[in-house]
Each structure stands twice: as C-alpha cells, then as structure tokens.
Short mmCIF file of C-alpha atoms in Angstrom, two decimals:
data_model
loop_
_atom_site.label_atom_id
_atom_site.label_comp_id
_atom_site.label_asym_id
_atom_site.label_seq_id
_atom_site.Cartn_x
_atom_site.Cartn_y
_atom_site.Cartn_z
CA UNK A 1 -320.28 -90.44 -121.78
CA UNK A 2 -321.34 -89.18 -125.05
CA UNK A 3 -321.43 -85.32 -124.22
CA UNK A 4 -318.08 -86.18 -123.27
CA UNK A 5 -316.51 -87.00 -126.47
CA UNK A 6 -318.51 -84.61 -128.27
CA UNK A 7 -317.14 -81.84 -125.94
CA UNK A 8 -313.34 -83.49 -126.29
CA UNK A 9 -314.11 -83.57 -130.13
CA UNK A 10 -315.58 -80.12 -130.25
CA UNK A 11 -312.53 -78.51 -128.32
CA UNK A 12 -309.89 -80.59 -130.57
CA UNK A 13 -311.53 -79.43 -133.87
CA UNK A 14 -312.30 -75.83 -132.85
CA UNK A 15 -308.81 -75.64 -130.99
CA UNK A 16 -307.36 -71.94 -131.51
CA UNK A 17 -304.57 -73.35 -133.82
CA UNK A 18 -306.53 -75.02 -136.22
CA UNK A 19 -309.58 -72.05 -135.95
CA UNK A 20 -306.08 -69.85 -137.07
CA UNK A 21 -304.11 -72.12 -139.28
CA UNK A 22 -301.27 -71.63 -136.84
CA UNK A 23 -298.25 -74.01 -136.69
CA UNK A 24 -298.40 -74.79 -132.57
CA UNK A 25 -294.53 -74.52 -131.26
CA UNK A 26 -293.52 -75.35 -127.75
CA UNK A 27 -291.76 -72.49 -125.62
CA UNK A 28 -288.79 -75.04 -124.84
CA UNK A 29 -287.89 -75.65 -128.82
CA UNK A 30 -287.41 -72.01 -129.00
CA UNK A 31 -283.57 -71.22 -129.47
CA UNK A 32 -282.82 -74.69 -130.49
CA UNK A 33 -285.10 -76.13 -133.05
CA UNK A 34 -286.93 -72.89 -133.77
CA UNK A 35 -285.49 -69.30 -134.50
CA UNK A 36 -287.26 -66.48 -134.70
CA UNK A 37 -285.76 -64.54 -137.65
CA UNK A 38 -286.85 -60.55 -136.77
CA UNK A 39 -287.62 -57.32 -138.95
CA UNK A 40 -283.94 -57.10 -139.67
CA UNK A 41 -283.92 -60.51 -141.73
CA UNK A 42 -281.51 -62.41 -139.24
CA UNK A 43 -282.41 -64.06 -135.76
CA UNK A 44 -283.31 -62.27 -132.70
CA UNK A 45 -280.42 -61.50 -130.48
CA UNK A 46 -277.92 -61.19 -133.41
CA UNK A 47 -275.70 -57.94 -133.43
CA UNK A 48 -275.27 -56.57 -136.35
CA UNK A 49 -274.43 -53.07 -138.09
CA UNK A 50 -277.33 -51.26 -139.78
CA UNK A 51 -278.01 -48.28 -141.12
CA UNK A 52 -281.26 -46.10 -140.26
CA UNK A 53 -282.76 -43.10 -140.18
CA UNK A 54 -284.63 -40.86 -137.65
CA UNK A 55 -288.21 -41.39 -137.97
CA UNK A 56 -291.14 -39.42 -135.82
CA UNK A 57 -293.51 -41.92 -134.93
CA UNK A 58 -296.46 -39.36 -135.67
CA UNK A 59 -295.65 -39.57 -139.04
CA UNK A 60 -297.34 -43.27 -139.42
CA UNK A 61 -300.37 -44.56 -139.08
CA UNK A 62 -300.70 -45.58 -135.14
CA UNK A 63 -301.91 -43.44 -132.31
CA UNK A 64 -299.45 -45.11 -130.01
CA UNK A 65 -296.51 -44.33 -131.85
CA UNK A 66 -296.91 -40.12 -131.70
CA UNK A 67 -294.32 -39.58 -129.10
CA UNK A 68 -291.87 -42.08 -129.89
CA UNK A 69 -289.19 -41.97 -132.79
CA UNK A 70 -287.98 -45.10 -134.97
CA UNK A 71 -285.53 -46.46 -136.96
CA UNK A 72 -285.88 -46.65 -140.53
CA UNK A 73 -283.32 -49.38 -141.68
CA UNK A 74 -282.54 -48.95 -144.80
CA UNK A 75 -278.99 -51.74 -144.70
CA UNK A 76 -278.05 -54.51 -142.46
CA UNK A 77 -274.77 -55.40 -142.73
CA UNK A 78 -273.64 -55.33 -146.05
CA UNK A 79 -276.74 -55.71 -147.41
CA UNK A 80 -279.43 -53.40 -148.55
CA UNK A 81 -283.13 -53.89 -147.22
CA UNK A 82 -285.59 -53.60 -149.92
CA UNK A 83 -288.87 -52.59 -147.88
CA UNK A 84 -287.10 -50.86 -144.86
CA UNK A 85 -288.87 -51.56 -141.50
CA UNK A 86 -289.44 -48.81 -139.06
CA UNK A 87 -288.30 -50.17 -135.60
CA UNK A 88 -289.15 -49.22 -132.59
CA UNK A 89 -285.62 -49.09 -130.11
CA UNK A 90 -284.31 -48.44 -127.03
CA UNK A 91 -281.05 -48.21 -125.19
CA UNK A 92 -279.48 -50.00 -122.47
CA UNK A 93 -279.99 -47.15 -118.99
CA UNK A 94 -276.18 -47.88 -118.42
CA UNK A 95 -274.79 -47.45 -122.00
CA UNK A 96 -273.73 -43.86 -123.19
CA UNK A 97 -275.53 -44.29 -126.39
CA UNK A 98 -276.92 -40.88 -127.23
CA UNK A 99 -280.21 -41.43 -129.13
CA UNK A 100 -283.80 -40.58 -128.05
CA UNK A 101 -286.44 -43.40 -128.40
CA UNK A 102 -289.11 -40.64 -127.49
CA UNK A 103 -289.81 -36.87 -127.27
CA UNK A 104 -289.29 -36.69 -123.23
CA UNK A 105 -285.81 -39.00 -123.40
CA UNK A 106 -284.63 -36.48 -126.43
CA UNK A 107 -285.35 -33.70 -124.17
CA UNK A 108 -283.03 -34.85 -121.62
CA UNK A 109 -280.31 -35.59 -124.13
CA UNK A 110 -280.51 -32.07 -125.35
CA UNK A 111 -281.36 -30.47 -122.08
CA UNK A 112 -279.67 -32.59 -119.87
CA UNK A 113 -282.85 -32.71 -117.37
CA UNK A 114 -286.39 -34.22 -117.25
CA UNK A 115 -289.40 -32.26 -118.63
CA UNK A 116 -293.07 -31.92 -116.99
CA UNK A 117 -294.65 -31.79 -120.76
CA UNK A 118 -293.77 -30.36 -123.59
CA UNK A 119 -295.80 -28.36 -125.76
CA UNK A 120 -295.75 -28.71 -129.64
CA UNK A 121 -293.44 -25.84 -130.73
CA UNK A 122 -290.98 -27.13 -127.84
CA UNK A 123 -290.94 -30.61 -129.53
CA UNK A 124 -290.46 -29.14 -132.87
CA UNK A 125 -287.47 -27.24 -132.20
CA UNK A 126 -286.15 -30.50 -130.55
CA UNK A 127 -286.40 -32.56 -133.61
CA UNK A 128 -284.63 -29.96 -135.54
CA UNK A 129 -281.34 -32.27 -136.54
CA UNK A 130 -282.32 -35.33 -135.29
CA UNK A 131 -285.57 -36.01 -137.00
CA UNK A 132 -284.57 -37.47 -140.43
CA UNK A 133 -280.48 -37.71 -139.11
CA UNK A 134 -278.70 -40.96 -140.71
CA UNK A 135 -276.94 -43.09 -138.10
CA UNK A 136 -274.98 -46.66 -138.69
CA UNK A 137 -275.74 -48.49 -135.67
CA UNK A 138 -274.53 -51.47 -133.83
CA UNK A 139 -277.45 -53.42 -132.90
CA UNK A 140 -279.52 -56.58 -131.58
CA UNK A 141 -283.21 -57.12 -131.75
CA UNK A 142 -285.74 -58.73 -129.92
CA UNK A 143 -288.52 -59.76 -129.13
CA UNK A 144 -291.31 -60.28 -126.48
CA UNK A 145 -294.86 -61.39 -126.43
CA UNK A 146 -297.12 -58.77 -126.16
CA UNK A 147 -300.31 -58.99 -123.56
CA UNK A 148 -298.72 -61.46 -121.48
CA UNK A 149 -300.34 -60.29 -118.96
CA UNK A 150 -302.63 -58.20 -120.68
CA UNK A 151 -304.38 -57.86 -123.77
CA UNK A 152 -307.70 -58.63 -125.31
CA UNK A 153 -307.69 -62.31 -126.67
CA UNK A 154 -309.31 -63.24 -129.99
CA UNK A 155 -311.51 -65.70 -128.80
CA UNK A 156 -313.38 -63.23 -126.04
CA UNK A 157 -317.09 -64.32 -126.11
CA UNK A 158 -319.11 -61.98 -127.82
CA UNK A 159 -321.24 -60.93 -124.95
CA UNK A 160 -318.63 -60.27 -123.36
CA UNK A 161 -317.28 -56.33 -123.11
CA UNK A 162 -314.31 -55.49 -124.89
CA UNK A 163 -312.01 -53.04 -123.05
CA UNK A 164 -309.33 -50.44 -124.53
CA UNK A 165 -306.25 -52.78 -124.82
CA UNK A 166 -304.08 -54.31 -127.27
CA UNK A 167 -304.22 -57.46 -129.20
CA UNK A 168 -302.17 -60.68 -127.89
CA UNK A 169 -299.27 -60.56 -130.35
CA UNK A 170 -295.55 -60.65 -130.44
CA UNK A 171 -293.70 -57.80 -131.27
CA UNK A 172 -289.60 -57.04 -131.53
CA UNK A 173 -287.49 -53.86 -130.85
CA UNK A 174 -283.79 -53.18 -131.53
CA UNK A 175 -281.70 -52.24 -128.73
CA UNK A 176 -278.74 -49.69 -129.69
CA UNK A 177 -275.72 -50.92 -128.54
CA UNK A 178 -273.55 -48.33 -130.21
CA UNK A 179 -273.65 -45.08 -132.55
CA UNK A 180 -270.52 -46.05 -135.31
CA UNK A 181 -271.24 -43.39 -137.42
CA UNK A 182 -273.62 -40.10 -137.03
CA UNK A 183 -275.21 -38.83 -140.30
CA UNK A 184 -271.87 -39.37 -142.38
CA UNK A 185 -269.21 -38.14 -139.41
CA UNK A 186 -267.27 -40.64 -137.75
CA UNK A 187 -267.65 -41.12 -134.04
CA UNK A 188 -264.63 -41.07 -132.48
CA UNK A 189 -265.54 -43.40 -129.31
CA UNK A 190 -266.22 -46.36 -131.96
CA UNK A 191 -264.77 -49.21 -131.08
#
C-alpha cells in the first residue's frame, strides 16, 4: 500500500507537464476555448493576404530544409511583420497555383514533367527568377503535430538507443490558395 502512493505521488510530481512547465490543454477545447495563433500572428486556418518572398531552404541553418523553398513574409494584411518568419508551404494538388514548395515540384512547373534528380547546375538555372521573386499571396496556415506517429520523445530512458528521427513537436505550414500579385505585376486570374 505504501509503494503505491509513493509510485502515484512520484508519477504526479514528475508528470511531463510539470518536469516542462507546460500548461496541459485538452484536444477537445481546441477551436473553442483555445486558439492556436500561428507564425503569421492570427489563428490557424485564417485566410489572409501576405506578402513574401522566395527563399531557398539551403540558405538556413537545417539540413532538412536544402531542397525545399519558403516564404519569407514580410506583411500580413495590412500590416508589416517585424521579424519575418520563413514558412514552409504547399499547394492544394487541384488548385492552379503556380509556385514550387521544392526543387523537383519547380522543375515540373518549368518543365512541365517529373525529373529523376537533378544535379546542382540544373537547380541553379531553375532558381534563376524565382529564388528571391516577391509574391502577395492569399493564404491559410496550419498546423499539425509532428511525430504523431513518430518521433523520438523527451523522456526516452537513457539506456535506451536513440534513433535518427525528429523531436515530438508541433509545427505549421501555409497553404497557397492564390498568387494576387507576382513580384509587382498583377495577375490577371485574381479574383
């Protein structure tokens, strides 16, 4: 009986949120009670109008960013963003936006078919005029829990061996709903 409460003590005082400092939040208040305000400064699953720029991804500091390209938003809205995020983005597969999230995707916009590999000098002349290009955007973001079903927890014993993976974590994305404007010349299509 004793070993009992010291164990039921022991997990309630060592319990991950209080070894973290972490405010606990149930799933179900999510959306109603609780909203999760993203990189853009307004809550996920709000469209709004930025503007960003064309950013390689090999450019920062993260290995798994080196084929992909991101948005640097530098204005949401009306409003100017004083430490612009670099987002990671994709597209919906039935929208005609034309933007490249990554190096293979930006070869079939330019090439109109799917490439093997692609060598460096290949990727550089791809990048030529879209790499640093200013867009305003309609957009949403959001997010998703990272290592739902995989990842390498915090808590992992320490005898126990720690496999390439990423941390559990929650990360966001924009999703480009529409190009308004390409790098100061009105698109046409813009509704």
């Amino acid at each position: 009986m004793r070993a009992t409460i010291f164990t039921i003590m022991a997990l309630s005082v060592f319990s991950p949120a209080r070894l973290f400092g972490q405010k606990l939040v149930d799933y179900r208040s999510l959306g109603r009670d609780v909203v999760i305000v993203g990189q853009l400064g307004v809550p996920l699953g709000t469209v709004v109008q930025v503007d960003a720029t064309i950013v390689a991804g090999r450019t920062l500091a993260s290995k798994d960013l080196m084929a992909e390209y991101l948005l640097k938003v530098t204005q949401v809205g009306s409003s100017s963003v004083s430490n612009a995020p670099n987002c990671r983005f994709q597209t919906h597969s039935w929208g005609e936006v034309k933007i490249a999230p990554d190096e293979f995707s930006l070869y079939e916009l330019k090439k109109g078919k799917k490439a093997g590999s692609l060598s460096d000098s290949q990727v550089a002349e791809l990048e030529r005029g879209y790499v640093g290009r200013l867009y305003r955007l309609l957009v949403y973001e959001e997010g998703v829990y990272t290592g739902v079903y995989t990842g390498i927890p915090r808590d992992l014993p320490t005898d126990y061996p720690i496999w390439q993976d990423h941390s559990f974590g929650f990360s966001t994305h924009l999703v480009v709903l529409r190009i308004i404007e390409e790098s100061g010349k009105p698109n046409k299509d813009a509704r």
